[in-house]
mmCIF file of C-alpha atoms in Angstrom:
data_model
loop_
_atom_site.group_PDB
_atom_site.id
_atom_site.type_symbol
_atom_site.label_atom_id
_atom_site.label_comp_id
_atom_site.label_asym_id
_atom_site.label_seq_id
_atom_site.Cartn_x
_atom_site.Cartn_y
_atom_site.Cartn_z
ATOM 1 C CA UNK A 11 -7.030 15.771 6.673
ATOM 2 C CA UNK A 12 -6.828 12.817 9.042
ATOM 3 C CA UNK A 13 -10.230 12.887 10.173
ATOM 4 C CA UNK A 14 -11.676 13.190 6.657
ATOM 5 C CA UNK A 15 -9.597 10.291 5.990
ATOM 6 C CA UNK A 16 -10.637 8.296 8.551
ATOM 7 C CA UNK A 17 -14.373 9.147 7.980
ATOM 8 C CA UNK A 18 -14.094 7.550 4.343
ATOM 9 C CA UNK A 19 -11.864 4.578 6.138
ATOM 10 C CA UNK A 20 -14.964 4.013 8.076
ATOM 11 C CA UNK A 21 -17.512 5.111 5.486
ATOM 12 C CA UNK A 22 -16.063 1.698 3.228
ATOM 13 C CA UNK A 23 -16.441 -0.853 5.822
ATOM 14 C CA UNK A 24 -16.511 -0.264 9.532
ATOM 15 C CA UNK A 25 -14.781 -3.745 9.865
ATOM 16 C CA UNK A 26 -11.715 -3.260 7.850
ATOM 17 C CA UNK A 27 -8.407 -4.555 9.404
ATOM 18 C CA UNK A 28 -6.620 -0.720 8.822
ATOM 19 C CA UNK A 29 -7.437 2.930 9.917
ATOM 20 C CA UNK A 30 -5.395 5.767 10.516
ATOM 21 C CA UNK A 31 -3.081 6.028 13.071
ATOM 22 C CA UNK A 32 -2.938 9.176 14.531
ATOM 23 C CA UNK A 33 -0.814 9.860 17.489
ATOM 24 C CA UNK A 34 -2.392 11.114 20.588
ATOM 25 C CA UNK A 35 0.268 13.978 21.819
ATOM 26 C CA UNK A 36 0.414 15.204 17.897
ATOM 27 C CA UNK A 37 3.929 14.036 17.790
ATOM 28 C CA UNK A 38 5.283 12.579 14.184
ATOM 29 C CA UNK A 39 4.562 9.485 13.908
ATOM 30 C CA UNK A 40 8.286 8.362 12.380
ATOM 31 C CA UNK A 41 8.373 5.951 9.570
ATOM 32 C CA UNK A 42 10.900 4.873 7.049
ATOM 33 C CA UNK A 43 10.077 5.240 3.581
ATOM 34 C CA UNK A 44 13.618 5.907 2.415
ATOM 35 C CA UNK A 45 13.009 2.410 0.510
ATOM 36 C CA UNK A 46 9.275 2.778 0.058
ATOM 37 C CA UNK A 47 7.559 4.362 -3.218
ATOM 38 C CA UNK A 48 6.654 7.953 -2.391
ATOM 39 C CA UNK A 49 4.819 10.255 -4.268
ATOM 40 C CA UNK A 50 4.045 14.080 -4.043
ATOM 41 C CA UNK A 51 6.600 16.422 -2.570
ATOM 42 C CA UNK A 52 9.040 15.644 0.037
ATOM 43 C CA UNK A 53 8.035 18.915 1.763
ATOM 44 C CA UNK A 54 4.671 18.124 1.948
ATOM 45 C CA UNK A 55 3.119 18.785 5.598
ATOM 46 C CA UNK A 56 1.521 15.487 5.077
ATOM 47 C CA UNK A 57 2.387 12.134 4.655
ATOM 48 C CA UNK A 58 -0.205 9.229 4.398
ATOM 49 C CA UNK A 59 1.237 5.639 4.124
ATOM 50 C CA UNK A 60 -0.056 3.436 3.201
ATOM 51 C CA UNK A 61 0.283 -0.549 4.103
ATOM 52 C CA UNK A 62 -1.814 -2.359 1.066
ATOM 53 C CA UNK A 63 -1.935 -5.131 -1.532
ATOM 54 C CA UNK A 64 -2.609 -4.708 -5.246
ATOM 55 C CA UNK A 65 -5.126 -7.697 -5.089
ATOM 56 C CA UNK A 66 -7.229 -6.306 -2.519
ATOM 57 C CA UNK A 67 -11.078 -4.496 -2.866
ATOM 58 C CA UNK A 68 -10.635 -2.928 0.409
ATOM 59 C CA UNK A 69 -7.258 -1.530 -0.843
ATOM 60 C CA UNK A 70 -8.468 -0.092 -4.348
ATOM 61 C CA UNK A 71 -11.583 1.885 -2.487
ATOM 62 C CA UNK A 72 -9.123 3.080 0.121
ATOM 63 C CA UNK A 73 -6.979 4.460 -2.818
ATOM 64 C CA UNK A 74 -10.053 6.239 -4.369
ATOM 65 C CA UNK A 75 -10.678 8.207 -1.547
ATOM 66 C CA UNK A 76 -7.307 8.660 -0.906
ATOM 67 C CA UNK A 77 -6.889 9.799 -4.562
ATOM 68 C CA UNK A 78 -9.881 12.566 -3.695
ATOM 69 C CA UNK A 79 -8.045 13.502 -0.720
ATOM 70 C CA UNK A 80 -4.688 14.639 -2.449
ATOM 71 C CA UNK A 81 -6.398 15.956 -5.747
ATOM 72 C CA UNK A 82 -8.601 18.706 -3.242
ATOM 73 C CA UNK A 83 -5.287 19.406 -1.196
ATOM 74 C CA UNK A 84 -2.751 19.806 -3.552
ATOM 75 C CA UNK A 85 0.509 20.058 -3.059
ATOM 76 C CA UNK A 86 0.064 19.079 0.798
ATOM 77 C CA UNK A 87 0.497 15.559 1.029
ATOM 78 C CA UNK A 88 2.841 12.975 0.180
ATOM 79 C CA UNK A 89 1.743 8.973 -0.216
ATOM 80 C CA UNK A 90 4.107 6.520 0.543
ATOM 81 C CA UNK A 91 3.007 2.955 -0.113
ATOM 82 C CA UNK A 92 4.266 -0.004 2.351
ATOM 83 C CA UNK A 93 3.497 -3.774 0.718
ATOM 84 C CA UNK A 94 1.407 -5.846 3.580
ATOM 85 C CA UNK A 95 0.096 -9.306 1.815
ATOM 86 C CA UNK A 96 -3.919 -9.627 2.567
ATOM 87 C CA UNK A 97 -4.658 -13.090 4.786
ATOM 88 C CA UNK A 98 -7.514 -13.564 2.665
ATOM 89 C CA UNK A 99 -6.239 -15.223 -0.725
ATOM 90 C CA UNK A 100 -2.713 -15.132 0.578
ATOM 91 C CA UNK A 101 -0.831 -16.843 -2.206
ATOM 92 C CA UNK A 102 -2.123 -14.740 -4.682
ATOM 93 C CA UNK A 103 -1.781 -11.524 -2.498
ATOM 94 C CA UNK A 104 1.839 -12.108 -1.614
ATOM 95 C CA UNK A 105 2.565 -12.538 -5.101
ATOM 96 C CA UNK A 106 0.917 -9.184 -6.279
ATOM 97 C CA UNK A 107 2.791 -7.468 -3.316
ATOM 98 C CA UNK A 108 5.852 -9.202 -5.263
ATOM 99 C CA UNK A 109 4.997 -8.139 -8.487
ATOM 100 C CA UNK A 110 4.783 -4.723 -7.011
ATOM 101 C CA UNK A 111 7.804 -4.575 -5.571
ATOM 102 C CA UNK A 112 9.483 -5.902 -8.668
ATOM 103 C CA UNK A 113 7.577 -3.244 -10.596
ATOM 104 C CA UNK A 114 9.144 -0.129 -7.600
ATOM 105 C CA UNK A 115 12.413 -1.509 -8.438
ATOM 106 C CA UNK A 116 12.353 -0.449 -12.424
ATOM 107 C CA UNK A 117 10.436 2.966 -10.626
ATOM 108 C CA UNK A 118 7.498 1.446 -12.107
ATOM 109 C CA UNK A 119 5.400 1.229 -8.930
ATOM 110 C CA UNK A 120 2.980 4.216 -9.564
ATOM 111 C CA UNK A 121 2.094 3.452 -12.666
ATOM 112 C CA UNK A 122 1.054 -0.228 -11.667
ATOM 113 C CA UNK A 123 -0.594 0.895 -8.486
ATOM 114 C CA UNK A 124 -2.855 3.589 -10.152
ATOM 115 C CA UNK A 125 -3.694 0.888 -12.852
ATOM 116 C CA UNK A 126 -3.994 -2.098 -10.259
ATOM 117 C CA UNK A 127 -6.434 -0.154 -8.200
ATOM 118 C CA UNK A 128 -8.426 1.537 -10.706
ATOM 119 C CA UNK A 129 -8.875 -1.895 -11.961
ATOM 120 C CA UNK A 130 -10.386 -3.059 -8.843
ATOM 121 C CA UNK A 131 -8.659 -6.055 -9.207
ATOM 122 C CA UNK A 132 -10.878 -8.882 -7.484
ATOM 123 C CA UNK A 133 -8.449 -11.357 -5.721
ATOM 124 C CA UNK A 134 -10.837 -14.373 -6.187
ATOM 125 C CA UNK A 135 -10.365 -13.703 -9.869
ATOM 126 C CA UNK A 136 -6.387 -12.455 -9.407
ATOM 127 C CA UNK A 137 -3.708 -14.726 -11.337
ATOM 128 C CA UNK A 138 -0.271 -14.449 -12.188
ATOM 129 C CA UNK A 139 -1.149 -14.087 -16.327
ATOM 130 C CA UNK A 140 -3.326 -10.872 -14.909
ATOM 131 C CA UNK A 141 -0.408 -9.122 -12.771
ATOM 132 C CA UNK A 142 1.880 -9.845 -15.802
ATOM 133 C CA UNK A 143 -1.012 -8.210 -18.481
ATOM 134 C CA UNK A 144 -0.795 -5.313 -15.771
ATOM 135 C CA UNK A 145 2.699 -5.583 -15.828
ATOM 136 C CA UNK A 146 2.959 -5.155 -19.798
ATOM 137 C CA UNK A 147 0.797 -2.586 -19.740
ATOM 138 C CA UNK A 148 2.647 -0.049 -17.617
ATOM 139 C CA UNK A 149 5.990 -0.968 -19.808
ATOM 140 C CA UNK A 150 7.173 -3.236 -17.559
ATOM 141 C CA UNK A 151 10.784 -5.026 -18.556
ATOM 142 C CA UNK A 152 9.433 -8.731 -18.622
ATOM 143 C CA UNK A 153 13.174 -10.149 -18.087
ATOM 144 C CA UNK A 154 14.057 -7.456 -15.512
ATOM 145 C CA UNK A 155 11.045 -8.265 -13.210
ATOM 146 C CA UNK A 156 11.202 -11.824 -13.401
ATOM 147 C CA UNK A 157 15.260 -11.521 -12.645
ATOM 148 C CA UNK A 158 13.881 -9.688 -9.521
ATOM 149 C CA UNK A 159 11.166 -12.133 -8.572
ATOM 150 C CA UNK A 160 13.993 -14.995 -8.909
ATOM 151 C CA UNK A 161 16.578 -13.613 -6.979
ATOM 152 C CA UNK A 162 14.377 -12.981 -3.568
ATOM 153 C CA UNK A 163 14.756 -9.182 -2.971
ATOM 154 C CA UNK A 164 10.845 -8.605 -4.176
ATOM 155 C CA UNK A 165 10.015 -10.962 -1.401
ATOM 156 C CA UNK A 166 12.055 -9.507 0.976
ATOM 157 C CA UNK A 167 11.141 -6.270 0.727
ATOM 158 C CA UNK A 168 7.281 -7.515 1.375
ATOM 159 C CA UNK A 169 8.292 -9.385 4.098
ATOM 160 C CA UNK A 170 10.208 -6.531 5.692
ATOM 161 C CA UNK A 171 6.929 -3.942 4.956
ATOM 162 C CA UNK A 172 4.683 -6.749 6.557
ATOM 163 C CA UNK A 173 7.074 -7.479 9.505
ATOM 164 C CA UNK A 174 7.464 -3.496 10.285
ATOM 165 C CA UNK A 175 3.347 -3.663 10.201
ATOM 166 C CA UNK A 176 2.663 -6.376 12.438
ATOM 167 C CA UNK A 177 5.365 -4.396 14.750
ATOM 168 C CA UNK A 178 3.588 -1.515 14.448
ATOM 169 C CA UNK A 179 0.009 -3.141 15.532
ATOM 170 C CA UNK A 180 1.261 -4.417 18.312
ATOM 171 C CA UNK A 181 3.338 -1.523 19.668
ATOM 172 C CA UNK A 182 0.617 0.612 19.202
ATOM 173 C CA UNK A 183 -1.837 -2.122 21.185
ATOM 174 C CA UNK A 184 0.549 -2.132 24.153
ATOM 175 C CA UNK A 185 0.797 1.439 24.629
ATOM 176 C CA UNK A 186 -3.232 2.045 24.008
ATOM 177 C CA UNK A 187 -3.053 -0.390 27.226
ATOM 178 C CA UNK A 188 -0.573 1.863 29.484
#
């Protein structure tokens, strides 16, 4: 399953800042989701995570193929979603990671995901009026997710996703070097 993954990883763009990180001795690889929106069964011999943004092209094609990936192995893998803000267009993509994480906190998260990225939404074109029409759309409490935006814990969680990422990168750069 991790190979086919990474084939369609590589397939979209050979040049993408992601890929799969598969560990070398087939150890787990161990990483916290106990905060993190999860879907599929918790006994599932698989788990993909996945560190994205709701305003990014890259992202929504990843999620297709991901999407083929669970639908032909059912019942096998789990997705757990991590929020990591896209430099390109970075206002816009730290506030969709916000809006998302606003959106996990009313357990709305999967149903704005699956519309975000079947969307495709285009982050040149990406505003705060469009995340809120996505937003009303999946039954989102207007009041509730703007209470969340305002009182910081949408950004933080972001910023703790994007932090554990970065960590990640470069712990898995200095032991490729060993």
């Amino acid at each position: 399953l991790l190979v086919e993954l990474d084939d369609a990883i590589v397939e979209l763009d050979e040049e993408v800042p992601f890929g799969v990180d598969t560990p070398r001795d087939n150890k787990r690889l161990t990483i916290d989701l106990s905060s993190s929106p999860t879907r599929g069964p918790s006994t599932a011999p698989v788990t993909i995570v996945i560190w994205g943004n709701l305003a990014c092209m890259q992202c929504a094609e990843m999620a297709a193929q991901v999407a083929r990936i669970v639908a032909a192995h059912p019942g096998l893998i789990r997705l757990g979603w991590k929020h990591f803000p896209s430099p390109y267009r970075a206002a816009i993509a730290e506030t969709a990671a916000e809006y998302a994480a606003a959106a996990q906190a009313q357990g709305r998260f999967w149903p704005l995901y699956d519309l975000a990225m079947s969307s495709h939404l285009v982050p040149a074109r990406v505003t705060r009026g469009e995340l809120e029409r996505l937003g009303a759309e999946v039954k989102l409490d207007a009041g509730r997710l703007r209470a969340e935006l305002d009182s910081g814990r949408a950004r933080a969680a972001v910023e703790h996703d994007a932090a554990e990422a970065r960590d990640r990168k470069s712990t898995r750069l200095d032991s490729s070097h060993i």
